[in-house]
XYZ file of C-alpha atoms in Angstrom:
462
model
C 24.167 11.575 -7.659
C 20.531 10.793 -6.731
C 19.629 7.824 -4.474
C 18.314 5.973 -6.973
C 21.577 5.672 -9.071
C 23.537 5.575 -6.227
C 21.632 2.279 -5.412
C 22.158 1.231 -8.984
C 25.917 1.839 -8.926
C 26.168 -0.171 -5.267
C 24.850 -3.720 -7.232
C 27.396 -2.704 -10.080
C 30.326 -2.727 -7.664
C 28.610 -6.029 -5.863
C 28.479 -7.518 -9.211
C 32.434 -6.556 -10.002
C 33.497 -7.875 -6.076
C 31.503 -11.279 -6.984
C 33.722 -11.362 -10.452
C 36.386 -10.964 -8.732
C 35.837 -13.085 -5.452
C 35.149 -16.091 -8.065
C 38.717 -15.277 -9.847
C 40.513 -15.614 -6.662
C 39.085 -18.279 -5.312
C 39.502 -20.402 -8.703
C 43.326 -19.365 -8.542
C 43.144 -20.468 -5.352
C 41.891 -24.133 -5.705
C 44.342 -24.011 -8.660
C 47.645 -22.793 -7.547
C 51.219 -23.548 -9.601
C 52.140 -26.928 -9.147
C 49.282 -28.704 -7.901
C 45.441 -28.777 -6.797
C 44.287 -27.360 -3.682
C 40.733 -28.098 -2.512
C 38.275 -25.549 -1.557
C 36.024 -25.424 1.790
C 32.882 -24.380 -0.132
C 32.576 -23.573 -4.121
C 33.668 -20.404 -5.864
C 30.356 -19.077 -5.510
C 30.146 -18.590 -2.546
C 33.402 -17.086 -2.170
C 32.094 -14.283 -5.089
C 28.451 -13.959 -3.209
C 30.586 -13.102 0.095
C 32.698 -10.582 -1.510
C 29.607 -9.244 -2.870
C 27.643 -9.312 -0.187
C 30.784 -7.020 1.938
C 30.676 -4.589 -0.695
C 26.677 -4.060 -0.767
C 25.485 -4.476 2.850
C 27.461 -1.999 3.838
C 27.180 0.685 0.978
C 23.485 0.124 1.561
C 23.025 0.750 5.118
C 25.269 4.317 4.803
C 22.852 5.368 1.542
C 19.817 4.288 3.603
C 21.199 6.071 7.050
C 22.235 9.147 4.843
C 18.831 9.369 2.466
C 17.053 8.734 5.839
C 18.429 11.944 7.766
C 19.795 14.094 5.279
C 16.239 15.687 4.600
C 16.003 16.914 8.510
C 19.383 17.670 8.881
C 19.362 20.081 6.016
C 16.066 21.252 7.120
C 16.896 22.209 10.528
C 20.278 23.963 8.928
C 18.255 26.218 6.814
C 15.619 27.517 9.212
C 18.306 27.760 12.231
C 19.686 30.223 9.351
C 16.243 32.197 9.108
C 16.006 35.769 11.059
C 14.265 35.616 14.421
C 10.967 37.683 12.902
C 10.795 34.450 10.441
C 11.636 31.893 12.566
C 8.128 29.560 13.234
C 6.163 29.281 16.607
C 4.901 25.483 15.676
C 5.263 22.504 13.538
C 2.067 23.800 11.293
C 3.807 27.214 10.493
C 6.865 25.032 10.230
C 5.895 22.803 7.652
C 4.473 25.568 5.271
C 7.552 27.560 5.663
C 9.626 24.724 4.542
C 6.959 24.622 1.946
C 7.492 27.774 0.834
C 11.450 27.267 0.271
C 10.897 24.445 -1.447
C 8.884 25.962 -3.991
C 11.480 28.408 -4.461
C 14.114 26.396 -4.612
C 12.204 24.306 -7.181
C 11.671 27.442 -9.384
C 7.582 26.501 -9.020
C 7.104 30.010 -6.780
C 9.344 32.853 -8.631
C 12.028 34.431 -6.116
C 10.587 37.856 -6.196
C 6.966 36.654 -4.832
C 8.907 36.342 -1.679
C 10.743 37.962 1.320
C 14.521 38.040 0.879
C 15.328 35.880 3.365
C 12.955 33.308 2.109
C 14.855 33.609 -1.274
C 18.415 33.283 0.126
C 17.015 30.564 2.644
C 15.950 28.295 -1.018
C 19.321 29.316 -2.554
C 21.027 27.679 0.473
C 18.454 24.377 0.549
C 19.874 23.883 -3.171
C 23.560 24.264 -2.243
C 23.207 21.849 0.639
C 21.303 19.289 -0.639
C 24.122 19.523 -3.894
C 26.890 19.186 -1.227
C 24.916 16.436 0.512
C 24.984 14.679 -3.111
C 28.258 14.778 -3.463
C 29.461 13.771 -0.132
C 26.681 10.821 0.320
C 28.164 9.633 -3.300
C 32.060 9.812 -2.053
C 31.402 8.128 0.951
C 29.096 5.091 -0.108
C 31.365 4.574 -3.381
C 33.908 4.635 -0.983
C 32.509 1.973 1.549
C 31.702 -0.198 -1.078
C 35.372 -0.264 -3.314
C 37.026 -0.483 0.883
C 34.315 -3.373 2.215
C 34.856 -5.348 -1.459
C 38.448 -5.104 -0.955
C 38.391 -6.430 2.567
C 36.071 -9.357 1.426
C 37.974 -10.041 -1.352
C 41.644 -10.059 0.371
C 39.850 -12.392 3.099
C 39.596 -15.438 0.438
C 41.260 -18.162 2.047
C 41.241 -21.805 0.977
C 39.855 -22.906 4.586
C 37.429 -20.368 4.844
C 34.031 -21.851 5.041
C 32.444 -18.994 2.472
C 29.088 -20.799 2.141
C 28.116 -20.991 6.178
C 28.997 -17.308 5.995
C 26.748 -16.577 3.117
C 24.095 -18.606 4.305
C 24.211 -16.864 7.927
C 24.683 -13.253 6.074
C 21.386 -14.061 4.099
C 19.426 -15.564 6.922
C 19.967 -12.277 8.516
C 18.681 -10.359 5.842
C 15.607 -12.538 5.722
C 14.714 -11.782 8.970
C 15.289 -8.486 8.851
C 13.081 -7.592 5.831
C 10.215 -9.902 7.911
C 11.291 -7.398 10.802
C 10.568 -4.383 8.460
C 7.463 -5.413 7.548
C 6.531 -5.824 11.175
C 7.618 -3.090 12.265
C 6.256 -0.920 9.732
C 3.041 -2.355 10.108
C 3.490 -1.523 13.774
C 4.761 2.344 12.962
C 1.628 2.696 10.981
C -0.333 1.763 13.682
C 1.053 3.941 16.326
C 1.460 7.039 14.447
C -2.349 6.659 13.445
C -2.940 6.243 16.563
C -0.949 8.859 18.332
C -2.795 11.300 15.840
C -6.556 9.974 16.484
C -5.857 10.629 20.240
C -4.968 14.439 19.529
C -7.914 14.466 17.441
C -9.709 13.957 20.349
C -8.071 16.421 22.498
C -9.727 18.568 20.214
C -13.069 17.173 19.044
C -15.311 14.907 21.986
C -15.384 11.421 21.618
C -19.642 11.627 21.536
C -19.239 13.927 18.426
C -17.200 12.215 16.326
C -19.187 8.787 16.779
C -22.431 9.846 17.459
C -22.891 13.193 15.122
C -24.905 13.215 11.981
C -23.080 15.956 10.514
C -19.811 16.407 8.819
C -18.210 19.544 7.941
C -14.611 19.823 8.888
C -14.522 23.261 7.729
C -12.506 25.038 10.993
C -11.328 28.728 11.109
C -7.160 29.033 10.474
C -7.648 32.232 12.747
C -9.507 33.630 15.332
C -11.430 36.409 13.451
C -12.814 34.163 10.743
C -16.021 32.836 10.509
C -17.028 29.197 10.930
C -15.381 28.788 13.890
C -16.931 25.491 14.470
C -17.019 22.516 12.809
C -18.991 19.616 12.427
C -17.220 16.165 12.701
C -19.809 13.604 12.554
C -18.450 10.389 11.267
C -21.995 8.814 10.817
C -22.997 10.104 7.001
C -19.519 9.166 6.121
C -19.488 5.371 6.941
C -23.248 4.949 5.925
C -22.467 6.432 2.834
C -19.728 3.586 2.861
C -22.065 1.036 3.741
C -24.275 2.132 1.136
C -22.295 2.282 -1.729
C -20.285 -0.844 -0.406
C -24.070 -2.964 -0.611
C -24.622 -1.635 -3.673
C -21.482 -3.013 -4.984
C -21.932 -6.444 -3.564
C -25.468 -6.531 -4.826
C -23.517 -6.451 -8.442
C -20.245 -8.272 -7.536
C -21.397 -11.530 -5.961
C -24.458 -12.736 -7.766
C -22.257 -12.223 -11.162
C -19.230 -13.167 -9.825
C -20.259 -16.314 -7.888
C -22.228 -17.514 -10.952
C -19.124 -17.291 -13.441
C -17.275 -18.975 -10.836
C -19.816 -21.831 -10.862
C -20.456 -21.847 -14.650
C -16.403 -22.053 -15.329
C -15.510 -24.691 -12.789
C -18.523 -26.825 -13.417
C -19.927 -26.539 -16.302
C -18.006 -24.791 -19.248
C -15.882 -27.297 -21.513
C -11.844 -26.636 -21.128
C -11.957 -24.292 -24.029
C -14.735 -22.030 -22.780
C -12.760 -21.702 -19.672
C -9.256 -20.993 -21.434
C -11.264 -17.581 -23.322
C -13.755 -16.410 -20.688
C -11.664 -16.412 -17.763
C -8.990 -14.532 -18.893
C -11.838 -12.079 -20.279
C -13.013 -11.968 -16.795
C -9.699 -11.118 -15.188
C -9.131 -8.402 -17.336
C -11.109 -6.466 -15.330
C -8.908 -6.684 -12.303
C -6.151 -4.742 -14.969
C -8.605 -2.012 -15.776
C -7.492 1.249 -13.337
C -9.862 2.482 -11.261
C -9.507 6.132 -12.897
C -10.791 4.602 -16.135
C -13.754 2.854 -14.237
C -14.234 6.743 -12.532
C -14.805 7.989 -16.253
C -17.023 5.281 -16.819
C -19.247 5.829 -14.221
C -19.293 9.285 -14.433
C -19.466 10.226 -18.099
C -21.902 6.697 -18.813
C -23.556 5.175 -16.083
C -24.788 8.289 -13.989
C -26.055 9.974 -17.223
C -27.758 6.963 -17.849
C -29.439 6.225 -14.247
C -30.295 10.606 -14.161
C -32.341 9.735 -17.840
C -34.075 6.226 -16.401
C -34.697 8.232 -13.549
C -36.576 11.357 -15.409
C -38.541 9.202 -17.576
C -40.028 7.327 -14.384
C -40.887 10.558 -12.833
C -37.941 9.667 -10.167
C -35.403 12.779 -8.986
C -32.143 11.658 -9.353
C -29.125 13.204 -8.187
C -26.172 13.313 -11.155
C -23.581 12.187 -8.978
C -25.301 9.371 -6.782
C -24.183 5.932 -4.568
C -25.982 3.641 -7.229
C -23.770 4.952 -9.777
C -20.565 4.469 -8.254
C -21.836 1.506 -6.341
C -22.778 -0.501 -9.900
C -19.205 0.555 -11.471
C -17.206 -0.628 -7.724
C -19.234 -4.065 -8.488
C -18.235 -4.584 -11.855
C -14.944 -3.561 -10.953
C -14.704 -6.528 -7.809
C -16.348 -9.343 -10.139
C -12.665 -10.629 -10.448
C -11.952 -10.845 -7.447
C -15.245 -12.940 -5.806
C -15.072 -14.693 -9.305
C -11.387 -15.652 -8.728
C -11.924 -16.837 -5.227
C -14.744 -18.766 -5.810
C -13.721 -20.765 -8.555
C -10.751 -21.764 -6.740
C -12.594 -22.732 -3.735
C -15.058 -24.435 -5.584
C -12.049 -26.164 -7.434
C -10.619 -27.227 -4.431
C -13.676 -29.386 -2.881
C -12.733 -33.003 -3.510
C -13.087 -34.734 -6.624
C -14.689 -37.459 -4.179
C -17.578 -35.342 -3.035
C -18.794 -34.990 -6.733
C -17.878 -38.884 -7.729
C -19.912 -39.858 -4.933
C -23.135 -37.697 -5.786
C -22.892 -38.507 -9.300
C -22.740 -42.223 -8.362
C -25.885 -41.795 -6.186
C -27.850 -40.831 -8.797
C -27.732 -37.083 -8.372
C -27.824 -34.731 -11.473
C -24.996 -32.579 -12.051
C -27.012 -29.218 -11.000
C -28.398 -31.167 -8.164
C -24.492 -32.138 -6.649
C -23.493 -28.339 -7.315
C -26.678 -26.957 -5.256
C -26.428 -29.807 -2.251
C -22.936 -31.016 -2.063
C -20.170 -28.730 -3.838
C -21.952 -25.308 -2.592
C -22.389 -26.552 1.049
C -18.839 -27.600 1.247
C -17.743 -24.928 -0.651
C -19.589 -21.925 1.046
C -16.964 -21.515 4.293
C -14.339 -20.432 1.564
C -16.916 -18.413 -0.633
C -17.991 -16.343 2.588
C -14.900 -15.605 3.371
C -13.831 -14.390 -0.238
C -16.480 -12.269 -0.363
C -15.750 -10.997 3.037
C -12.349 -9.808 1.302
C -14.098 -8.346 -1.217
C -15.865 -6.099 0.792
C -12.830 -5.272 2.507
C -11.828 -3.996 -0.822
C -14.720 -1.971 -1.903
C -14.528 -0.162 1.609
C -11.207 0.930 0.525
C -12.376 2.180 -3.179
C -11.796 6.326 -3.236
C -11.443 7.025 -7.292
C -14.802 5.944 -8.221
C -16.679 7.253 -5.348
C -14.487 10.966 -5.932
C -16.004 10.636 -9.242
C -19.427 9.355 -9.367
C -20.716 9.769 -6.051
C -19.876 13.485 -4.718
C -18.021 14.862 -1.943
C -21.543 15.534 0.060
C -21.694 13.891 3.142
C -25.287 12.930 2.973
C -27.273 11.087 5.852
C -29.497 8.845 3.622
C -30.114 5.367 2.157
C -31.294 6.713 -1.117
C -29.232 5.324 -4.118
C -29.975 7.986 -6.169
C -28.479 10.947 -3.914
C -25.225 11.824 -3.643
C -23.367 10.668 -1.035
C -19.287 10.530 0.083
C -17.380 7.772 2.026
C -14.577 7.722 4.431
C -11.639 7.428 1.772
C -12.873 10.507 -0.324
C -13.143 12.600 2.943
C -9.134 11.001 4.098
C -8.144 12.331 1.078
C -9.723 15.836 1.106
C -9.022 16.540 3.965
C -5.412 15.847 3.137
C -5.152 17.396 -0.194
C -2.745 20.628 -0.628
C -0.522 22.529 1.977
C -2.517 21.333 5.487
C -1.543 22.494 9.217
C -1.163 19.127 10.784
C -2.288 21.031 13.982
C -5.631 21.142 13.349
C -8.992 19.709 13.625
C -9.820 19.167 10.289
C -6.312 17.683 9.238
C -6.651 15.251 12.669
C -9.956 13.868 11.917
C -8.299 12.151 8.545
C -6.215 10.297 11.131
C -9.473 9.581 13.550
C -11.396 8.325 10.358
C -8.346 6.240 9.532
C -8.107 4.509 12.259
C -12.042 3.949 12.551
C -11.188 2.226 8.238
C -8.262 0.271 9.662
C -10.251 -1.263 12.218
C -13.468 -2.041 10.162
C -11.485 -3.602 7.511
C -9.219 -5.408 10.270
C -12.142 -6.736 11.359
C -13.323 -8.012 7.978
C -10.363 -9.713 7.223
C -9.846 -11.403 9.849
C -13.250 -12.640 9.971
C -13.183 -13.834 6.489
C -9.302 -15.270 7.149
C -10.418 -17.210 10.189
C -13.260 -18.964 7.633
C -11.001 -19.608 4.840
C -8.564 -21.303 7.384
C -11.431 -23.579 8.900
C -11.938 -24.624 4.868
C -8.621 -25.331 4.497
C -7.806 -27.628 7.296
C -11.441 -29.652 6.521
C -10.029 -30.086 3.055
C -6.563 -29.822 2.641
């Protein structure tokens, strides 16, 4: 049984130990002859016989699903012939490869050594007989724990502090996950940059104009040598990032304005929603767009001004990233703008001020701390884009500031250089990691920048 319904049949057997938890402890309060009273209600007494027959089902399917992959792994290549066996993790990992595609039936059997064949033949029986076991033992857990809870049920037992205590625990252990996942992230990027530059100087990698990550797999190829610049890649970020804010915020802070201020309640209640749509749209779709309308279209302008024009190029997949963020600044301005004090307006107003005048010289000022930092997020997120650019702007990594070249950014080259069967040993496969970590700080940066301004609004206001 896969993970998934294993998981499935766990809250089914939770759900029967909570049925039943409830019927005891209502037979309980109600026993022949009389009325006893209960330390907490039945539900709590069915929510802690659920809770023993989930928690612990659920730990044993995540310990299992967590280890059963390397244990299995390490099993079938400690079974390989010493001429097969591999000298690193890179060779390694496209072994493993290998018998997985086997045992999948994507590579045929007789494309490959025998032992290779009888190595996938054994992945498939293991992983069956891991299956089978990991379903005997949670199902068993589960029916054993759900017993226990449910023969605990006691009149006197104080079921609710339990539950309470149980759940508080599981609170703070999902906030613990999501720290210290946050934290793995960090130090396996990290740990990965660093052997990136065991391999490639520090001066290089910040301070080279070129990028080609193209590195020899052996000694007798050519190209040797690569080139791993960073520079073209984040100022073709930059670039295309501008280019979308150039679109984004004009349009999106003037909607904002128009739909908080001045549009009637009806207005709002059709364009808004209009507006949001956007946000809905994928980002493959806006790819299409950009690259089957919008970069035909700037190549023609381009020819009939006498201008050279590149047919993939920044200002193409720049315009399409703006219309695709004008949700989000438009969002986040209209509800900071919303959220200046009725006050501020009444007062200006009552001075004598027209209504554009109080939007321009009261509501804007006290607005523009929350605006800033909006848009600050919504650079954040255009730095991130990687569909758009793959589509409308190239793969080249260009030096320039011309919006008509092409051009590539940091995401696009993360995700080339990770794309298909990589040796994770290698220069080229590192410097994803390297420009990873360069992203994660920039955009760090950015949001905490804009965080730190939205928080200043908030405490002026609130």
């Amino acid at each position: 049984m896969q993970p998934a319904n294993l998981f499935l049949l766990i809250l089914a057997l939770a759900v029967v130990a909570y049925g039943l938890g409830y019927a005891r402890s209502r037979s309980l309060a109600m026993p022949l002859g009389g009325i006893r009273h209960l330390k907490s209600l039945p539900f709590y007494y069915g929510a802690r016989a659920a809770l023993w027959a989930g928690i612990p089902a659920l730990l044993v399917l995540g310990l299992w699903a967590a280890f059963q992959g390397k244990v299995i792994q390490l099993i079938v290549v400690g079974g390989l012939p010493p001429e097969l066996m591999p000298a690193n993790e890179g060779q390694a990992s496209l072994l493993l490869s290998k018998i997985s595609n086997v045992a999948s039936g994507a590579l045929p059997a007789g494309f490959v050594e025998p032992p290779i064949a009888a190595a996938a033949e054994r992945l498939e029986a293991l992983r069956a007989q891991s299956r089978l076991l990991m379903s005997a033992l949670v199902v068993s857990v589960a029916v054993l724990a759900g017993f226990l809870g449910w023969l605990r049920i006691r009149p006197r037992l104080n079921a609710r502090s339990q539950v309470e205590a149980i759940l508080k625990w599981l609170f703070f252990a999902c906030a613990a996950l999501a720290i210290l996942t946050t934290v793995g992230i960090i130090f396996s990027v990290a740990f990965e940059t660093f052997r990136f530059f065991g391999k490639v100087p520090f001066t290089e990698f910040f301070f080279g104009t070129q990028w080609s990550p193209q590195t020899a797999l052996r000694a007798d190829q050519v190209a040797a040598q690569g080139a791993f610049g960073m520079i073209p890649l984040f100022t073709g970020t930059l670039l295309i990032s501008a280019i979308a804010m150039v679109v984004a915020v004009p349009v999106g802070l003037l909607s904002a304005i128009y739909l908080s201020e001045y549009a009637n309640k009806k207005v709002r209640g059709v364009v808004k929603p209009l507006l949001e749509m956007l946000a809905g749209i994928p980002t493959v779709v806006y790819g299409f767009f950009a690259a089957l309308t919008v970069a035909p279209f700037i190549g023609d302008l381009a020819d009939s001004l006498g201008i050279e024009a590149s047919s993939q190029s920044a200002l193409a997949a720049g315009g399409v990233m703006g219309i695709m963020i004008i949700p989000f600044v438009s969002s986040l301005s209209d509800d900071v703008i919303n959220a200046v004090p009725q006050s501020l307006r009444d007062g200006s107003l009552a001075l004598g001020a027209t209504q554009s005048e109080t939007m321009k010289k009261v509501i804007f000022p006290a607005a523009l701390p929350g605006i800033m930092g909006g848009v600050l997020l919504a650079v954040s997120r255009a730095i991130g884009e990687t569909m758009i650019v793959v589509m409308a702007a190239g793969l080249a990594a260009n030096l320039t500031a011309n919006p008509l070249e092409t051009v590539t950014t940091v995401t696009v080259q993360i995700v080339t250089l990770l794309t298909g069967d990589q040796e994770f040993d290698s220069a080229k496969t590192l410097a994803a990691f390297a420009l990873g970590a360069m992203l994660f700080l920039a955009t760090l940066l950015l949001n905490v920048i804009a965080l730190k301004i939205v928080r200043k609004y908030r405490e002026q206001y609130d």
